[in-house]
mmCIF file of C-alpha atoms in Angstrom:
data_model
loop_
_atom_site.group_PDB
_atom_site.id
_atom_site.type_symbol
_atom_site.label_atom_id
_atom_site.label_comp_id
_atom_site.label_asym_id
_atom_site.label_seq_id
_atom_site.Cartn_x
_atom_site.Cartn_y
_atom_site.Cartn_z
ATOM 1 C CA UNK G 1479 54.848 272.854 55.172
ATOM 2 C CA UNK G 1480 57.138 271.108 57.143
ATOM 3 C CA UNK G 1481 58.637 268.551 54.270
ATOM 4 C CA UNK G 1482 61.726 269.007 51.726
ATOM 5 C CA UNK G 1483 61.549 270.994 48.992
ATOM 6 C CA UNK G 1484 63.542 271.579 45.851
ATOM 7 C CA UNK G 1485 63.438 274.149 43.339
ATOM 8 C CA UNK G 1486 62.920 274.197 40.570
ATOM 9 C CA UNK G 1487 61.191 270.987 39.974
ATOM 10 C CA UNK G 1488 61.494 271.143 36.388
ATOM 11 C CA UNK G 1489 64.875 272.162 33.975
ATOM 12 C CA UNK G 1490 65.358 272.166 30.336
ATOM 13 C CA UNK G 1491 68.195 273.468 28.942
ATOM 14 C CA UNK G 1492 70.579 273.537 26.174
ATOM 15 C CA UNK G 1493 73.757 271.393 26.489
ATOM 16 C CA UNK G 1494 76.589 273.113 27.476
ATOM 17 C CA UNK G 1495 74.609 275.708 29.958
ATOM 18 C CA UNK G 1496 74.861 276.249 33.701
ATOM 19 C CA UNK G 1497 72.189 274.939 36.104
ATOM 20 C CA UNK G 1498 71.861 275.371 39.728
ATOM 21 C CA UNK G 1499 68.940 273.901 42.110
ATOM 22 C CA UNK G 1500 68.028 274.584 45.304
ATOM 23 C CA UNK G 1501 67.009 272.419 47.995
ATOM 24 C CA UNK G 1502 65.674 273.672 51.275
ATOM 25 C CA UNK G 1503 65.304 270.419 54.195
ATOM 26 C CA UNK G 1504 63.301 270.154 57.153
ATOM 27 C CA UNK G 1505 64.095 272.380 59.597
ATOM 28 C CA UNK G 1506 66.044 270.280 62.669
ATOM 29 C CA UNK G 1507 67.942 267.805 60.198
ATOM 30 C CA UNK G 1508 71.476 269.049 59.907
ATOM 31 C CA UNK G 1509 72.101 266.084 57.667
ATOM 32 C CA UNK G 1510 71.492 267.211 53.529
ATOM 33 C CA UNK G 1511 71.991 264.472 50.880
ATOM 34 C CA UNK G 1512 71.810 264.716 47.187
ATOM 35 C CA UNK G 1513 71.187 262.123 45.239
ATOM 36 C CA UNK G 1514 70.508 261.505 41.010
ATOM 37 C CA UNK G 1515 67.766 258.693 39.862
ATOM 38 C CA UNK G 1516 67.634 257.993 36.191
ATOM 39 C CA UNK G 1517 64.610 256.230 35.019
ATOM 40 C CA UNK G 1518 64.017 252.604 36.015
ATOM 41 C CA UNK G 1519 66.967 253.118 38.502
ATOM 42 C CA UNK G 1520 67.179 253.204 42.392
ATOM 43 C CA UNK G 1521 68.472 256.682 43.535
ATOM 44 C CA UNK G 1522 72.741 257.285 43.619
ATOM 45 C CA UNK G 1523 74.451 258.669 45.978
ATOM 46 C CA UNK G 1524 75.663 261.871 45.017
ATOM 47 C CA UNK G 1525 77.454 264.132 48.051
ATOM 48 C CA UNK G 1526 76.425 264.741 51.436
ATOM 49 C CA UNK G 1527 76.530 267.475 54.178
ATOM 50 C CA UNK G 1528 76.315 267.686 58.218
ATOM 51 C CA UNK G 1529 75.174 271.070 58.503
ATOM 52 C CA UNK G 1530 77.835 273.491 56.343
ATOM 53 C CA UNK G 1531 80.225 271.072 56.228
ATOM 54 C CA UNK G 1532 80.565 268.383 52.902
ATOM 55 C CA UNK G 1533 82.007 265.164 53.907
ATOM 56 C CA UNK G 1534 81.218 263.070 51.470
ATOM 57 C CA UNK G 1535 81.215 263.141 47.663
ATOM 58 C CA UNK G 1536 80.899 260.249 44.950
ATOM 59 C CA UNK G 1537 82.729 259.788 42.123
ATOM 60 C CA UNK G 1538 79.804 260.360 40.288
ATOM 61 C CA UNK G 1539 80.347 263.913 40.833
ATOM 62 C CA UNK G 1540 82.342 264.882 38.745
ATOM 63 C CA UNK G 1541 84.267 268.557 38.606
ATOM 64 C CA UNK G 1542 81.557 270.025 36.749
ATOM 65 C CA UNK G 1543 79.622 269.419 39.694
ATOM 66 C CA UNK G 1544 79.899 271.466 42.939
ATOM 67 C CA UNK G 1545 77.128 271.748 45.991
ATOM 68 C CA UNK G 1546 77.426 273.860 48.785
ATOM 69 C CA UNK G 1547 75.485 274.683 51.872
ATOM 70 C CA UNK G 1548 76.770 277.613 53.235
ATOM 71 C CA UNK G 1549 74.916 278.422 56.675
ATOM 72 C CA UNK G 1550 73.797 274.652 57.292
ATOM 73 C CA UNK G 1551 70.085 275.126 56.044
ATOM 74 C CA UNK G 1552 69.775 275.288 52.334
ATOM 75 C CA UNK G 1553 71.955 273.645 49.972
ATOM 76 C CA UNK G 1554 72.346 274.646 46.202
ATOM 77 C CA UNK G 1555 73.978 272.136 43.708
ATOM 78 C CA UNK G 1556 75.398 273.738 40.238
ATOM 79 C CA UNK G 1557 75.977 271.721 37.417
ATOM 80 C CA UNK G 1558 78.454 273.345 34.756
ATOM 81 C CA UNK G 1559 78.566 272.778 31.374
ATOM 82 C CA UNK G 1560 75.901 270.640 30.931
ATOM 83 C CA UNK G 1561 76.063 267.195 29.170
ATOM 84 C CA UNK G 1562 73.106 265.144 27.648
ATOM 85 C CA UNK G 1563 74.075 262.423 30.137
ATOM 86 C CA UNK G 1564 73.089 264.969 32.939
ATOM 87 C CA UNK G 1565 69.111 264.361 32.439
ATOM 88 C CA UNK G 1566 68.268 262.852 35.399
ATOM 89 C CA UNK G 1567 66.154 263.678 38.297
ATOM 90 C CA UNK G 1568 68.252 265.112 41.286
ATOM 91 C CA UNK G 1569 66.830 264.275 44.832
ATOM 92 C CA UNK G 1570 67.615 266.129 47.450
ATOM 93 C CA UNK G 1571 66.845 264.351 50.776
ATOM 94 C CA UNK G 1572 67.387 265.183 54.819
ATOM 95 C CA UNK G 1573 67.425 263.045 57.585
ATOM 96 C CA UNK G 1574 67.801 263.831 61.696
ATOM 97 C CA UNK G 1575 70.409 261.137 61.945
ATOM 98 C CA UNK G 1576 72.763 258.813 60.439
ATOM 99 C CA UNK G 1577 70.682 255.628 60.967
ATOM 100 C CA UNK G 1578 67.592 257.247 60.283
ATOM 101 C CA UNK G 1579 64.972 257.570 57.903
ATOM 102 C CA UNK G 1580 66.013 259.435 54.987
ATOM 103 C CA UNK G 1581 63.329 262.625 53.813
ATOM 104 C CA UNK G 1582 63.297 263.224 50.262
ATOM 105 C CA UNK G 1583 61.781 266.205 47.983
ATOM 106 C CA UNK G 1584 60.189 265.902 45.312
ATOM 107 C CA UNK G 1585 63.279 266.368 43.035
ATOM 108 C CA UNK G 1586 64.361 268.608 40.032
ATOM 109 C CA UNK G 1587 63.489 267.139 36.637
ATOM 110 C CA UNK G 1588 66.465 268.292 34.353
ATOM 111 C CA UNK G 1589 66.370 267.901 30.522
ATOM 112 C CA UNK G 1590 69.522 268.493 28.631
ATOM 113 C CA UNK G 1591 68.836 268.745 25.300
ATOM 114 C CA UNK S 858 81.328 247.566 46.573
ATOM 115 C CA UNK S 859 78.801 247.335 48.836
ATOM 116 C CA UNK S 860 75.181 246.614 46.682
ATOM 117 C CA UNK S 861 71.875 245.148 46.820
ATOM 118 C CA UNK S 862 69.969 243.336 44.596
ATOM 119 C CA UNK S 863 66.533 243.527 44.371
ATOM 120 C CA UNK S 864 64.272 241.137 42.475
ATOM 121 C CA UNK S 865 61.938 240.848 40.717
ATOM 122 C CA UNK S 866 62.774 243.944 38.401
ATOM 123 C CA UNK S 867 59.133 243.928 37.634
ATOM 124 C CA UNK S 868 55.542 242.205 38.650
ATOM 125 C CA UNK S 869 52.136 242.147 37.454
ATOM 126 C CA UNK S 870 48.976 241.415 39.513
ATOM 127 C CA UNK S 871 45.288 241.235 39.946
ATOM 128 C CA UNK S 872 44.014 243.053 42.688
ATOM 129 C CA UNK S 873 43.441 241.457 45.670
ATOM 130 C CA UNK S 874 46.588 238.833 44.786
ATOM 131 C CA UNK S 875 49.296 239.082 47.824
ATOM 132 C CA UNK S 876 53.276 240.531 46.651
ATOM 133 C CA UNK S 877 56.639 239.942 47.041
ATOM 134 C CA UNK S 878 60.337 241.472 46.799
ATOM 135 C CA UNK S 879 62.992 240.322 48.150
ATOM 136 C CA UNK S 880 66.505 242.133 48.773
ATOM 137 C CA UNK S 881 69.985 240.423 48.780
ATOM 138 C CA UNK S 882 73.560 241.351 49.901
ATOM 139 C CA UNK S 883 76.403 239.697 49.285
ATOM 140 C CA UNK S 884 77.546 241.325 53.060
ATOM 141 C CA UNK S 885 76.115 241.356 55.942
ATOM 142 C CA UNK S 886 73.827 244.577 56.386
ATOM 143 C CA UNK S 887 73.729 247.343 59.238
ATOM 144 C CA UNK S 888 70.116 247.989 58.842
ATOM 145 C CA UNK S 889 67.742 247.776 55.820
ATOM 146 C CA UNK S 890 65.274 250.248 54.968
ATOM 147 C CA UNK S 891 62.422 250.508 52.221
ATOM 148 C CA UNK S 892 61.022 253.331 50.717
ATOM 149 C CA UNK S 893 58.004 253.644 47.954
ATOM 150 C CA UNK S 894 57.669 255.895 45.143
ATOM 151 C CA UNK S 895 54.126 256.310 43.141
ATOM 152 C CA UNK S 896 54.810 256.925 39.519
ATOM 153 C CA UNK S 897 56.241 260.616 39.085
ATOM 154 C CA UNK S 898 57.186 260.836 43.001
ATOM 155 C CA UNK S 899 59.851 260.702 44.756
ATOM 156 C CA UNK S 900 61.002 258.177 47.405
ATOM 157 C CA UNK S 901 58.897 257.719 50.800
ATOM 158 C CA UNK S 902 60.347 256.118 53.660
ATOM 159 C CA UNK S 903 58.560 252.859 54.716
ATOM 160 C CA UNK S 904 60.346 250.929 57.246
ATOM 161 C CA UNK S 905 63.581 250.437 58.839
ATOM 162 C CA UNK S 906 64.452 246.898 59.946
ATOM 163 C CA UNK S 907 67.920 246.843 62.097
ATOM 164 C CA UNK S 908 67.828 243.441 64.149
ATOM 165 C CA UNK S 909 68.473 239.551 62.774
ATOM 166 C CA UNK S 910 65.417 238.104 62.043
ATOM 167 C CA UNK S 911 63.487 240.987 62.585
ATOM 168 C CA UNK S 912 59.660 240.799 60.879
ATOM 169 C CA UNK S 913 57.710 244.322 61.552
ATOM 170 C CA UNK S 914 54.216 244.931 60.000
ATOM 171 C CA UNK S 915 51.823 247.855 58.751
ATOM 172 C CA UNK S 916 48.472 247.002 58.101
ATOM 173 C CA UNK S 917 49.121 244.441 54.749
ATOM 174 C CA UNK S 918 52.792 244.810 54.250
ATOM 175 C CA UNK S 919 55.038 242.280 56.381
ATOM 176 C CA UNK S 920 59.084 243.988 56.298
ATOM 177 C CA UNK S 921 61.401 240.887 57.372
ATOM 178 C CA UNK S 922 64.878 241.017 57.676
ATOM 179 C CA UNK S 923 66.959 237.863 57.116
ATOM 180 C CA UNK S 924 68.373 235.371 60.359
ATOM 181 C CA UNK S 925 72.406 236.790 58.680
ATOM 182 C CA UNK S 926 71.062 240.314 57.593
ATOM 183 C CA UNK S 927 72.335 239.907 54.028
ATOM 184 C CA UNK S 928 68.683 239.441 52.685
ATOM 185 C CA UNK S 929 64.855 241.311 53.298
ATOM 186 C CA UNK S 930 61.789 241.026 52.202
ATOM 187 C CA UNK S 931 58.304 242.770 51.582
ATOM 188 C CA UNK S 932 55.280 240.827 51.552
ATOM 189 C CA UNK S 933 51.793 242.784 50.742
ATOM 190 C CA UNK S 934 48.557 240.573 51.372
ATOM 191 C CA UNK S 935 45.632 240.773 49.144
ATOM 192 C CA UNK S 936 47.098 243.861 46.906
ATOM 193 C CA UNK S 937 45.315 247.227 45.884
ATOM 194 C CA UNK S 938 45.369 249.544 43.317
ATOM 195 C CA UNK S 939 46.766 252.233 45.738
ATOM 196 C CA UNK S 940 49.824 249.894 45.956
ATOM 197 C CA UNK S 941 51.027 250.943 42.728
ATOM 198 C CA UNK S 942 54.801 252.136 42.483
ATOM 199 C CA UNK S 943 58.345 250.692 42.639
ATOM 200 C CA UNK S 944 59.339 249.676 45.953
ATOM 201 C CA UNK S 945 63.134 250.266 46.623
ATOM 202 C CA UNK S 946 64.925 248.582 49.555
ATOM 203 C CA UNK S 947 68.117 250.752 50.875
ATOM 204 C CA UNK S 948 71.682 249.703 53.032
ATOM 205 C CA UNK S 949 73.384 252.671 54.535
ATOM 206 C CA UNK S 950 76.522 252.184 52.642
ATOM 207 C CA UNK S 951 80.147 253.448 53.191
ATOM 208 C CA UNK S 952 82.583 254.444 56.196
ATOM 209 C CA UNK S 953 81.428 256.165 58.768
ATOM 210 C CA UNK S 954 78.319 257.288 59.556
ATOM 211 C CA UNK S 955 77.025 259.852 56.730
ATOM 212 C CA UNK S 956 74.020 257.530 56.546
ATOM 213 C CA UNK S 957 74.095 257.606 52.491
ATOM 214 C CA UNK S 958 71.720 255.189 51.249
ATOM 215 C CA UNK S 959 72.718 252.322 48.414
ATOM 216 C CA UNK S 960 69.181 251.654 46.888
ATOM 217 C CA UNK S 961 68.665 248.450 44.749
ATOM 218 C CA UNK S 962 67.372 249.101 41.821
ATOM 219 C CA UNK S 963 64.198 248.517 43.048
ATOM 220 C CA UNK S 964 60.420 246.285 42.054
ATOM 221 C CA UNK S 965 57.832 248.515 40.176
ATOM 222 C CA UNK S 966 54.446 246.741 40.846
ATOM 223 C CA UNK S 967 51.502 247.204 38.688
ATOM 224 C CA UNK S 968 47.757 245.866 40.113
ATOM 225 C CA UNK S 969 45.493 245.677 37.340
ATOM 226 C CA UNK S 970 41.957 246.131 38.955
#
């Protein structure tokens, strides 16, 4: 399989809990983007990555947020303390290039409840 | 900030009835792209339209990209139920070039057969 993919791809859990995901992209992109889509929204921007390094983070992400992708492949994102308003679906997508198409997985479900 | 409106929010039609969305800056656009996503998927990359004026086709869906590149469009002739899903057009937003996306907030389409 040669796409994105994200684990898990569902999460419940209780407010006030730790979560991390995982997304692993396809293989040659060193670009890693995560993104959060709530229902009957477009995707939002979240943070980005060229290969280990994070260049880019939105001030949607807030401190109880933190993603990291430590050799340039995989990326994990950890949210901390968990708040209703968290439940969202988190895409993780990858891309070869700035101006190019952007890949996305088929995203982590979380459920705060 | 930079944004994109999409419209219509949502649109009903009878199979075989033709479809459009249109996309609107208030700034002039790098490049445009549009992406699909079924019910209970995840974004898919459709098209990327870069130059003024630009119209590119695949099979029954006409991209076009406007003559000032603040405005696109997608046009699908004589709809099917496989069209289903909301169709999201995306800028690549911010300084520099992490190639986020900004999505609008995207046209769910529903074909009734």
């Amino acid at each position: 399989d040669t796409g994105v993919s994200q684990d898990p791809r569902h999460k419940i859990t209780k407010r006030g809990q730790n979560v991390t995901f995982r997304c692993d992209p396809i293989s040659e992109h060193n670009r890693l983007y995560w993104y959060r889509q709530t229902l009957g929204q477009g995707p939002e921007f979240l943070t980005y990555f060229q290969n280990e390094a994070q260049l880019e983070k939105s001030r949607l992400l807030s401190d109880r947020f933190s993603a990291e992708r430590p050799k340039g492949s995989f990326s994990t994102l950890e949210i901390q303390r968990t708040e209703q308003g968290d439940s969202a679906m988190y895409l993780c997508a990858s891309s070869p290039g700035a101006g190019l198409a952007g890949y996305f997985g088929p995203g982590t479900r979380l459920t705060v409840t | 900030g930079q944004q994109v409106m999409q419209i219509p929010q949502y649109q009903h039609v009878q199979e075989g009835e033709d479809f459009t969305t249109y996309c609107n800056s208030s700034t002039t656009l790098s490049n445009i792209q549009w992406y699909k996503q079924r019910p209970g998927g995840h974004p898919v990359f459709l098209i990327q339209l870069v130059k003024s004026g630009e119209v590119k086709k695949q099979k029954r869906l006409t991209f076009q990209f406007g003559e000032a590149k603040k405005n696109s469009s997608l046009h699908i002739t004589a709809t099917q139920t496989t069209d289903v899903g909301t169709y999201f057009c995306a800028e690549r937003g911010g300084s520099g070039n992490t190639g986020k996306l900004i999505f609008g907030q995207g046209t769910t389409l529903q074909v009734k057969p």
